C-alpha cells in the first residue's frame, strides 16, 4: 500500500476544507442584524391580524413593595410591519379603573397617543416628546407598548449564545438619530427558534446600563409564539415591572373602527373582555 507523506496529507486536508467552505449553501450564512431585528419586531408586535390578552402587571420597588394592576390589551394590524391600532383599558385597582390608552401607530412618522383619565373625565393627547416617559407608573415606556421601528436604528449581529436553554442571536443597535431614543446603545438576544426577544439591555447617555428587558416565558397560542411573561427592570433604581399575559387570543376579527378616541370614554365590549 502506498504510504501518504504527512505534507501531502496536510495539503489534501486543506484542499478538502477549502472546497467545503466554498460549497456551503447560502442558507448557512448568519442573517444580518437588520434582518434579525426586523423579524423580531414582526414576531413581537405583528403576530396575527389582531390580538387581545388579559394582563396582570406587578410593580415592585427596590425595598419589595408591590402594586398590582390588571388590564386588557388589544391590538389590530392594518398593514404588516406598518400601521396598527392599540387599546389598553385598566380594570383594577380602583384608583386606575377605566383608565384607557389608545395608540395609532404609523410607519415612518410619530405615532398618535391618547390617555383617558377617568377621575378628571379628561382625554389627554400624549406628545411625541413624552413617548419615553413611564407608562402609568411602570418601568415600561409609552413607546414600549407598541414598539420602536427597527429602521430607526443601525443593527449589527455580534455573536450567537445561549439564554437559558434557548440559542439566541446577539444584536447591537444604535439610534440613527440620537435624539429619537432614550438609549445610546441596545443589545438584544433574539431567539433563533421563534424570532422573539429573550433579553434586551438599554444603555444611557453615559454608557451605563439603565434598563433590562427579559422575556421570561414563551408560549404558543393558536400557532403564534408569544412572550407571556415580560419583565422590565430599571437597574439604576432597583424598581421592576412584571407583565403576565393570560387568555391570549389572536384573529378575533376586531374591526379597526373600534379603536377611536370616543372609545376611550366608553370602550366597546370587544376591547374590554
PDB file of C-alpha atoms in Angstrom:
ATOM      1  CA  UNK A   1       0.000   0.000   0.000  1.00  0.00           C
ATOM      2  CA  UNK A   2       1.269   3.431  -0.907  1.00  0.00           C
ATOM      3  CA  UNK A   3       2.201   5.499   2.116  1.00  0.00           C
ATOM      4  CA  UNK A   4       0.843   9.069   2.216  1.00  0.00           C
ATOM      5  CA  UNK A   5       3.510  11.524   3.335  1.00  0.00           C
ATOM      6  CA  UNK A   6       2.431  13.944   6.124  1.00  0.00           C
ATOM      7  CA  UNK A   7       2.993  17.072   3.953  1.00  0.00           C
ATOM      8  CA  UNK A   8       0.768  15.670   1.181  1.00  0.00           C
ATOM      9  CA  UNK A   9      -1.884  14.696   3.744  1.00  0.00           C
ATOM     10  CA  UNK A  10      -1.903  18.228   5.133  1.00  0.00           C
ATOM     11  CA  UNK A  11      -2.263  19.682   1.635  1.00  0.00           C
ATOM     12  CA  UNK A  12      -5.146  17.291   0.902  1.00  0.00           C
ATOM     13  CA  UNK A  13      -6.876  18.233   4.138  1.00  0.00           C
ATOM     14  CA  UNK A  14      -6.548  21.969   3.433  1.00  0.00           C
ATOM     15  CA  UNK A  15      -7.884  21.450  -0.090  1.00  0.00           C
ATOM     16  CA  UNK A  16     -10.844  19.489   1.245  1.00  0.00           C
ATOM     17  CA  UNK A  17     -11.637  22.163   3.850  1.00  0.00           C
ATOM     18  CA  UNK A  18     -11.350  24.875   1.220  1.00  0.00           C
ATOM     19  CA  UNK A  19     -13.679  23.031  -1.124  1.00  0.00           C
ATOM     20  CA  UNK A  20     -16.137  22.509   1.736  1.00  0.00           C
ATOM     21  CA  UNK A  21     -16.167  26.217   2.632  1.00  0.00           C
ATOM     22  CA  UNK A  22     -16.923  27.203  -0.959  1.00  0.00           C
ATOM     23  CA  UNK A  23     -19.684  24.612  -1.146  1.00  0.00           C
ATOM     24  CA  UNK A  24     -21.580  25.904   1.956  1.00  0.00           C
ATOM     25  CA  UNK A  25     -25.126  26.858   0.968  1.00  0.00           C
ATOM     26  CA  UNK A  26     -26.202  30.487   1.348  1.00  0.00           C
ATOM     27  CA  UNK A  27     -28.799  29.431   3.948  1.00  0.00           C
ATOM     28  CA  UNK A  28     -25.977  28.514   6.343  1.00  0.00           C
ATOM     29  CA  UNK A  29     -24.820  32.108   6.496  1.00  0.00           C
ATOM     30  CA  UNK A  30     -25.891  34.021   9.598  1.00  0.00           C
ATOM     31  CA  UNK A  31     -28.645  36.601   8.969  1.00  0.00           C
ATOM     32  CA  UNK A  32     -27.693  40.263   9.269  1.00  0.00           C
ATOM     33  CA  UNK A  33     -28.508  42.408  12.278  1.00  0.00           C
ATOM     34  CA  UNK A  34     -31.057  44.318  10.196  1.00  0.00           C
ATOM     35  CA  UNK A  35     -32.826  41.086   9.193  1.00  0.00           C
ATOM     36  CA  UNK A  36     -32.879  39.777  12.758  1.00  0.00           C
ATOM     37  CA  UNK A  37     -34.341  42.944  14.283  1.00  0.00           C
ATOM     38  CA  UNK A  38     -36.936  43.248  11.540  1.00  0.00           C
ATOM     39  CA  UNK A  39     -38.015  39.647  12.188  1.00  0.00           C
ATOM     40  CA  UNK A  40     -38.086  40.233  15.948  1.00  0.00           C
ATOM     41  CA  UNK A  41     -40.285  43.324  15.504  1.00  0.00           C
ATOM     42  CA  UNK A  42     -42.801  41.371  13.404  1.00  0.00           C
ATOM     43  CA  UNK A  43     -42.805  38.387  15.803  1.00  0.00           C
ATOM     44  CA  UNK A  44     -43.300  40.579  18.886  1.00  0.00           C
ATOM     45  CA  UNK A  45     -45.817  43.145  17.593  1.00  0.00           C
ATOM     46  CA  UNK A  46     -47.452  41.808  14.413  1.00  0.00           C
ATOM     47  CA  UNK A  47     -48.362  38.149  15.082  1.00  0.00           C
ATOM     48  CA  UNK A  48     -51.878  37.513  13.789  1.00  0.00           C
ATOM     49  CA  UNK A  49     -54.270  40.038  12.294  1.00  0.00           C
ATOM     50  CA  UNK A  50     -55.283  41.115  15.795  1.00  0.00           C
ATOM     51  CA  UNK A  51     -54.589  40.086  19.393  1.00  0.00           C
ATOM     52  CA  UNK A  52     -56.254  40.506  22.778  1.00  0.00           C
ATOM     53  CA  UNK A  53     -54.893  39.498  26.208  1.00  0.00           C
ATOM     54  CA  UNK A  54     -55.629  39.954  29.882  1.00  0.00           C
ATOM     55  CA  UNK A  55     -52.503  41.361  31.517  1.00  0.00           C
ATOM     56  CA  UNK A  56     -51.522  41.443  35.184  1.00  0.00           C
ATOM     57  CA  UNK A  57     -48.828  43.978  35.963  1.00  0.00           C
ATOM     58  CA  UNK A  58     -46.810  43.702  39.166  1.00  0.00           C
ATOM     59  CA  UNK A  59     -44.810  46.803  40.045  1.00  0.00           C
ATOM     60  CA  UNK A  60     -42.076  46.017  42.575  1.00  0.00           C
ATOM     61  CA  UNK A  61     -39.953  48.645  44.332  1.00  0.00           C
ATOM     62  CA  UNK A  62     -36.354  48.186  45.443  1.00  0.00           C
ATOM     63  CA  UNK A  63     -37.464  47.515  49.040  1.00  0.00           C
ATOM     64  CA  UNK A  64     -40.032  44.898  47.938  1.00  0.00           C
ATOM     65  CA  UNK A  65     -43.193  47.000  47.964  1.00  0.00           C
ATOM     66  CA  UNK A  66     -45.747  45.803  45.411  1.00  0.00           C
ATOM     67  CA  UNK A  67     -48.603  47.278  43.410  1.00  0.00           C
ATOM     68  CA  UNK A  68     -50.837  45.124  41.189  1.00  0.00           C
ATOM     69  CA  UNK A  69     -52.681  46.331  38.101  1.00  0.00           C
ATOM     70  CA  UNK A  70     -54.951  44.397  35.747  1.00  0.00           C
ATOM     71  CA  UNK A  71     -55.748  45.479  32.230  1.00  0.00           C
ATOM     72  CA  UNK A  72     -56.867  44.306  28.807  1.00  0.00           C
ATOM     73  CA  UNK A  73     -54.510  44.957  25.890  1.00  0.00           C
ATOM     74  CA  UNK A  74     -55.855  44.764  22.349  1.00  0.00           C
ATOM     75  CA  UNK A  75     -54.225  45.496  19.025  1.00  0.00           C
ATOM     76  CA  UNK A  76     -55.251  45.429  15.379  1.00  0.00           C
ATOM     77  CA  UNK A  77     -52.864  45.435  12.423  1.00  0.00           C
ATOM     78  CA  UNK A  78     -53.826  47.369   9.310  1.00  0.00           C
ATOM     79  CA  UNK A  79     -50.612  46.573   7.413  1.00  0.00           C
ATOM     80  CA  UNK A  80     -47.910  44.084   8.388  1.00  0.00           C
ATOM     81  CA  UNK A  81     -44.873  45.996   9.614  1.00  0.00           C
ATOM     82  CA  UNK A  82     -46.812  49.247   9.278  1.00  0.00           C
ATOM     83  CA  UNK A  83     -49.969  50.888  10.595  1.00  0.00           C
ATOM     84  CA  UNK A  84     -51.615  49.467  13.734  1.00  0.00           C
ATOM     85  CA  UNK A  85     -54.106  50.346  16.464  1.00  0.00           C
ATOM     86  CA  UNK A  86     -53.611  49.617  20.197  1.00  0.00           C
ATOM     87  CA  UNK A  87     -56.111  49.922  23.044  1.00  0.00           C
ATOM     88  CA  UNK A  88     -55.396  49.393  26.748  1.00  0.00           C
ATOM     89  CA  UNK A  89     -58.027  49.634  29.488  1.00  0.00           C
ATOM     90  CA  UNK A  90     -57.353  49.138  33.223  1.00  0.00           C
ATOM     91  CA  UNK A  91     -59.701  47.097  35.465  1.00  0.00           C
ATOM     92  CA  UNK A  92     -58.072  47.410  38.899  1.00  0.00           C
ATOM     93  CA  UNK A  93     -57.113  48.737  41.402  1.00  0.00           C
ATOM     94  CA  UNK A  94     -59.903  51.318  41.902  1.00  0.00           C
ATOM     95  CA  UNK A  95     -57.591  54.327  41.504  1.00  0.00           C
ATOM     96  CA  UNK A  96     -56.811  53.385  37.871  1.00  0.00           C
ATOM     97  CA  UNK A  97     -60.037  51.579  36.961  1.00  0.00           C
ATOM     98  CA  UNK A  98     -61.324  52.671  33.494  1.00  0.00           C
ATOM     99  CA  UNK A  99     -58.051  54.435  32.700  1.00  0.00           C
ATOM    100  CA  UNK A 100     -57.622  53.884  28.958  1.00  0.00           C
ATOM    101  CA  UNK A 101     -54.786  54.329  26.458  1.00  0.00           C
ATOM    102  CA  UNK A 102     -55.060  54.467  22.658  1.00  0.00           C
ATOM    103  CA  UNK A 103     -52.263  54.328  20.058  1.00  0.00           C
ATOM    104  CA  UNK A 104     -52.475  54.875  16.331  1.00  0.00           C
ATOM    105  CA  UNK A 105     -49.147  53.549  15.147  1.00  0.00           C
ATOM    106  CA  UNK A 106     -47.645  54.579  11.814  1.00  0.00           C
ATOM    107  CA  UNK A 107     -44.566  53.629   9.820  1.00  0.00           C
ATOM    108  CA  UNK A 108     -42.032  56.376   9.202  1.00  0.00           C
ATOM    109  CA  UNK A 109     -43.546  59.042  11.451  1.00  0.00           C
ATOM    110  CA  UNK A 110     -44.559  59.702  15.053  1.00  0.00           C
ATOM    111  CA  UNK A 111     -47.478  57.719  16.453  1.00  0.00           C
ATOM    112  CA  UNK A 112     -50.615  59.355  17.860  1.00  0.00           C
ATOM    113  CA  UNK A 113     -51.293  58.540  21.531  1.00  0.00           C
ATOM    114  CA  UNK A 114     -54.182  59.452  23.856  1.00  0.00           C
ATOM    115  CA  UNK A 115     -54.767  58.744  27.545  1.00  0.00           C
ATOM    116  CA  UNK A 116     -58.197  58.910  29.223  1.00  0.00           C
ATOM    117  CA  UNK A 117     -58.092  59.874  32.908  1.00  0.00           C
ATOM    118  CA  UNK A 118     -61.481  58.882  34.427  1.00  0.00           C
ATOM    119  CA  UNK A 119     -61.029  60.888  37.668  1.00  0.00           C
ATOM    120  CA  UNK A 120     -60.895  64.067  35.563  1.00  0.00           C
ATOM    121  CA  UNK A 121     -63.099  62.751  32.739  1.00  0.00           C
ATOM    122  CA  UNK A 122     -60.338  64.050  30.511  1.00  0.00           C
ATOM    123  CA  UNK A 123     -58.719  62.728  27.317  1.00  0.00           C
ATOM    124  CA  UNK A 124     -55.110  63.907  27.127  1.00  0.00           C
ATOM    125  CA  UNK A 125     -53.046  63.707  23.976  1.00  0.00           C
ATOM    126  CA  UNK A 126     -49.528  62.435  24.690  1.00  0.00           C
ATOM    127  CA  UNK A 127     -46.880  64.449  22.879  1.00  0.00           C
ATOM    128  CA  UNK A 128     -44.319  62.584  20.776  1.00  0.00           C
ATOM    129  CA  UNK A 129     -41.625  64.009  23.070  1.00  0.00           C
ATOM    130  CA  UNK A 130     -43.217  62.118  26.009  1.00  0.00           C
ATOM    131  CA  UNK A 131     -43.069  58.673  24.388  1.00  0.00           C
ATOM    132  CA  UNK A 132     -40.086  57.692  26.524  1.00  0.00           C
ATOM    133  CA  UNK A 133     -41.759  58.539  29.833  1.00  0.00           C
ATOM    134  CA  UNK A 134     -43.165  55.897  32.168  1.00  0.00           C
ATOM    135  CA  UNK A 135     -46.322  54.092  31.076  1.00  0.00           C
ATOM    136  CA  UNK A 136     -48.716  54.603  34.013  1.00  0.00           C
ATOM    137  CA  UNK A 137     -46.001  54.360  36.677  1.00  0.00           C
ATOM    138  CA  UNK A 138     -44.406  51.178  35.326  1.00  0.00           C
ATOM    139  CA  UNK A 139     -40.850  50.579  34.066  1.00  0.00           C
ATOM    140  CA  UNK A 140     -42.186  50.276  30.505  1.00  0.00           C
ATOM    141  CA  UNK A 141     -42.398  53.463  28.436  1.00  0.00           C
ATOM    142  CA  UNK A 142     -45.295  54.520  26.216  1.00  0.00           C
ATOM    143  CA  UNK A 143     -43.117  53.537  23.244  1.00  0.00           C
ATOM    144  CA  UNK A 144     -42.511  50.054  24.696  1.00  0.00           C
ATOM    145  CA  UNK A 145     -46.245  49.256  24.452  1.00  0.00           C
ATOM    146  CA  UNK A 146     -46.323  49.377  20.639  1.00  0.00           C
ATOM    147  CA  UNK A 147     -42.594  49.015  19.892  1.00  0.00           C
ATOM    148  CA  UNK A 148     -39.874  51.070  18.237  1.00  0.00           C
ATOM    149  CA  UNK A 149     -39.465  50.761  14.470  1.00  0.00           C
ATOM    150  CA  UNK A 150     -36.314  48.773  13.618  1.00  0.00           C
ATOM    151  CA  UNK A 151     -35.490  51.214  10.787  1.00  0.00           C
ATOM    152  CA  UNK A 152     -34.804  53.913  13.404  1.00  0.00           C
ATOM    153  CA  UNK A 153     -31.613  52.110  14.480  1.00  0.00           C
ATOM    154  CA  UNK A 154     -28.490  50.651  12.855  1.00  0.00           C
ATOM    155  CA  UNK A 155     -28.043  46.984  13.792  1.00  0.00           C
ATOM    156  CA  UNK A 156     -25.031  44.706  13.940  1.00  0.00           C
ATOM    157  CA  UNK A 157     -25.048  40.984  14.686  1.00  0.00           C
ATOM    158  CA  UNK A 158     -22.351  40.276  17.282  1.00  0.00           C
ATOM    159  CA  UNK A 159     -22.449  36.563  18.039  1.00  0.00           C
ATOM    160  CA  UNK A 160     -24.631  33.592  18.989  1.00  0.00           C
ATOM    161  CA  UNK A 161     -25.045  32.375  22.565  1.00  0.00           C
ATOM    162  CA  UNK A 162     -27.487  30.677  24.905  1.00  0.00           C
ATOM    163  CA  UNK A 163     -30.102  32.331  27.113  1.00  0.00           C
ATOM    164  CA  UNK A 164     -31.126  29.557  29.473  1.00  0.00           C
ATOM    165  CA  UNK A 165     -31.853  26.573  27.221  1.00  0.00           C
ATOM    166  CA  UNK A 166     -32.533  28.695  24.130  1.00  0.00           C
ATOM    167  CA  UNK A 167     -29.996  29.666  21.462  1.00  0.00           C
ATOM    168  CA  UNK A 168     -30.038  33.361  20.575  1.00  0.00           C
ATOM    169  CA  UNK A 169     -28.528  35.794  18.112  1.00  0.00           C
ATOM    170  CA  UNK A 170     -26.932  38.756  19.917  1.00  0.00           C
ATOM    171  CA  UNK A 171     -27.503  42.084  18.117  1.00  0.00           C
ATOM    172  CA  UNK A 172     -26.249  45.590  18.934  1.00  0.00           C
ATOM    173  CA  UNK A 173     -28.474  48.542  17.944  1.00  0.00           C
ATOM    174  CA  UNK A 174     -27.532  52.239  17.818  1.00  0.00           C
ATOM    175  CA  UNK A 175     -30.094  55.007  17.092  1.00  0.00           C
ATOM    176  CA  UNK A 176     -29.570  56.670  13.710  1.00  0.00           C
ATOM    177  CA  UNK A 177     -30.868  59.910  15.290  1.00  0.00           C
ATOM    178  CA  UNK A 178     -29.529  60.124  18.868  1.00  0.00           C
ATOM    179  CA  UNK A 179     -32.408  62.422  19.809  1.00  0.00           C
ATOM    180  CA  UNK A 180     -35.024  59.840  18.835  1.00  0.00           C
ATOM    181  CA  UNK A 181     -34.300  57.386  21.669  1.00  0.00           C
ATOM    182  CA  UNK A 182     -33.740  57.294  25.412  1.00  0.00           C
ATOM    183  CA  UNK A 183     -30.768  54.958  24.919  1.00  0.00           C
ATOM    184  CA  UNK A 184     -27.441  55.310  23.113  1.00  0.00           C
ATOM    185  CA  UNK A 185     -26.962  51.567  22.634  1.00  0.00           C
ATOM    186  CA  UNK A 186     -29.144  48.499  22.958  1.00  0.00           C
ATOM    187  CA  UNK A 187     -28.063  44.858  22.987  1.00  0.00           C
ATOM    188  CA  UNK A 188     -30.716  42.254  22.145  1.00  0.00           C
ATOM    189  CA  UNK A 189     -30.793  38.464  22.437  1.00  0.00           C
ATOM    190  CA  UNK A 190     -33.131  37.172  19.697  1.00  0.00           C
ATOM    191  CA  UNK A 191     -34.410  33.607  19.980  1.00  0.00           C
ATOM    192  CA  UNK A 192     -33.204  31.578  16.976  1.00  0.00           C
ATOM    193  CA  UNK A 193     -36.312  29.343  17.016  1.00  0.00           C
ATOM    194  CA  UNK A 194     -39.115  31.922  17.339  1.00  0.00           C
ATOM    195  CA  UNK A 195     -37.511  35.264  16.457  1.00  0.00           C
ATOM    196  CA  UNK A 196     -38.776  36.765  19.732  1.00  0.00           C
ATOM    197  CA  UNK A 197     -36.576  38.898  22.016  1.00  0.00           C
ATOM    198  CA  UNK A 198     -35.427  36.963  25.091  1.00  0.00           C
ATOM    199  CA  UNK A 199     -33.451  39.807  26.626  1.00  0.00           C
ATOM    200  CA  UNK A 200     -32.620  43.457  25.912  1.00  0.00           C
ATOM    201  CA  UNK A 201     -30.113  45.770  27.602  1.00  0.00           C
ATOM    202  CA  UNK A 202     -30.539  49.547  27.277  1.00  0.00           C
ATOM    203  CA  UNK A 203     -27.536  51.849  27.897  1.00  0.00           C
ATOM    204  CA  UNK A 204     -27.949  55.551  28.778  1.00  0.00           C
ATOM    205  CA  UNK A 205     -26.048  58.608  27.520  1.00  0.00           C
ATOM    206  CA  UNK A 206     -23.217  57.943  29.990  1.00  0.00           C
ATOM    207  CA  UNK A 207     -22.821  54.462  28.544  1.00  0.00           C
ATOM    208  CA  UNK A 208     -24.141  52.856  31.726  1.00  0.00           C
ATOM    209  CA  UNK A 209     -26.702  50.052  31.821  1.00  0.00           C
ATOM    210  CA  UNK A 210     -30.102  51.631  32.541  1.00  0.00           C
ATOM    211  CA  UNK A 211     -32.868  49.083  31.877  1.00  0.00           C
ATOM    212  CA  UNK A 212     -33.039  45.344  31.198  1.00  0.00           C
ATOM    213  CA  UNK A 213     -35.975  43.586  29.499  1.00  0.00           C
ATOM    214  CA  UNK A 214     -36.425  39.828  29.962  1.00  0.00           C
ATOM    215  CA  UNK A 215     -38.835  37.568  28.095  1.00  0.00           C
ATOM    216  CA  UNK A 216     -39.125  35.030  30.907  1.00  0.00           C
ATOM    217  CA  UNK A 217     -41.880  32.817  29.484  1.00  0.00           C
ATOM    218  CA  UNK A 218     -42.779  31.923  25.899  1.00  0.00           C
ATOM    219  CA  UNK A 219     -45.966  30.054  24.978  1.00  0.00           C
ATOM    220  CA  UNK A 220     -47.652  29.130  21.722  1.00  0.00           C
ATOM    221  CA  UNK A 221     -51.220  30.385  21.216  1.00  0.00           C
ATOM    222  CA  UNK A 222     -53.149  29.479  18.066  1.00  0.00           C
ATOM    223  CA  UNK A 223     -49.832  28.784  16.336  1.00  0.00           C
ATOM    224  CA  UNK A 224     -48.230  32.109  17.320  1.00  0.00           C
ATOM    225  CA  UNK A 225     -45.321  32.157  19.785  1.00  0.00           C
ATOM    226  CA  UNK A 226     -45.907  34.846  22.407  1.00  0.00           C
ATOM    227  CA  UNK A 227     -43.835  36.282  25.251  1.00  0.00           C
ATOM    228  CA  UNK A 228     -46.326  35.703  28.063  1.00  0.00           C
ATOM    229  CA  UNK A 229     -44.137  36.957  30.916  1.00  0.00           C
ATOM    230  CA  UNK A 230     -42.271  40.205  30.319  1.00  0.00           C
ATOM    231  CA  UNK A 231     -40.072  41.900  32.909  1.00  0.00           C
ATOM    232  CA  UNK A 232     -38.554  45.365  32.639  1.00  0.00           C
ATOM    233  CA  UNK A 233     -36.076  46.313  35.358  1.00  0.00           C
ATOM    234  CA  UNK A 234     -34.588  49.721  35.992  1.00  0.00           C
ATOM    235  CA  UNK A 235     -31.165  48.609  37.217  1.00  0.00           C
ATOM    236  CA  UNK A 236     -30.303  52.113  38.432  1.00  0.00           C
ATOM    237  CA  UNK A 237     -33.293  52.439  40.797  1.00  0.00           C
ATOM    238  CA  UNK A 238     -33.906  48.743  41.521  1.00  0.00           C
ATOM    239  CA  UNK A 239     -37.585  49.065  40.510  1.00  0.00           C
ATOM    240  CA  UNK A 240     -39.067  46.457  38.171  1.00  0.00           C
ATOM    241  CA  UNK A 241     -42.342  45.682  36.416  1.00  0.00           C
ATOM    242  CA  UNK A 242     -43.591  42.179  35.580  1.00  0.00           C
ATOM    243  CA  UNK A 243     -46.341  41.790  32.976  1.00  0.00           C
ATOM    244  CA  UNK A 244     -48.025  38.386  32.691  1.00  0.00           C
ATOM    245  CA  UNK A 245     -50.224  37.792  29.630  1.00  0.00           C
ATOM    246  CA  UNK A 246     -53.172  35.392  30.033  1.00  0.00           C
ATOM    247  CA  UNK A 247     -56.084  34.322  27.829  1.00  0.00           C
ATOM    248  CA  UNK A 248     -54.163  35.400  24.719  1.00  0.00           C
ATOM    249  CA  UNK A 249     -56.419  35.328  21.647  1.00  0.00           C
ATOM    250  CA  UNK A 250     -55.464  36.002  18.047  1.00  0.00           C
ATOM    251  CA  UNK A 251     -57.556  36.723  14.941  1.00  0.00           C
ATOM    252  CA  UNK A 252     -60.763  37.757  16.729  1.00  0.00           C
ATOM    253  CA  UNK A 253     -61.899  39.744  13.665  1.00  0.00           C
ATOM    254  CA  UNK A 254     -61.729  43.053  15.523  1.00  0.00           C
ATOM    255  CA  UNK A 255     -62.794  45.942  13.320  1.00  0.00           C
ATOM    256  CA  UNK A 256     -60.285  48.826  13.005  1.00  0.00           C
ATOM    257  CA  UNK A 257     -63.037  51.391  13.661  1.00  0.00           C
ATOM    258  CA  UNK A 258     -63.364  50.099  17.254  1.00  0.00           C
ATOM    259  CA  UNK A 259     -60.115  51.905  18.065  1.00  0.00           C
ATOM    260  CA  UNK A 260     -61.310  55.511  18.304  1.00  0.00           C
ATOM    261  CA  UNK A 261     -60.862  58.433  20.672  1.00  0.00           C
ATOM    262  CA  UNK A 262     -64.556  58.090  21.528  1.00  0.00           C
ATOM    263  CA  UNK A 263     -63.876  54.519  22.754  1.00  0.00           C
ATOM    264  CA  UNK A 264     -61.593  55.850  25.483  1.00  0.00           C
ATOM    265  CA  UNK A 265     -64.610  57.148  27.451  1.00  0.00           C
ATOM    266  CA  UNK A 266     -66.897  54.189  26.670  1.00  0.00           C
ATOM    267  CA  UNK A 267     -64.849  51.185  25.485  1.00  0.00           C
ATOM    268  CA  UNK A 268     -66.769  48.687  23.309  1.00  0.00           C
ATOM    269  CA  UNK A 269     -67.194  45.192  24.713  1.00  0.00           C
ATOM    270  CA  UNK A 270     -64.732  43.718  22.195  1.00  0.00           C
ATOM    271  CA  UNK A 271     -61.905  45.788  23.749  1.00  0.00           C
ATOM    272  CA  UNK A 272     -62.527  45.083  27.451  1.00  0.00           C
ATOM    273  CA  UNK A 273     -63.134  41.304  27.682  1.00  0.00           C
TER     274      UNK A 273
END
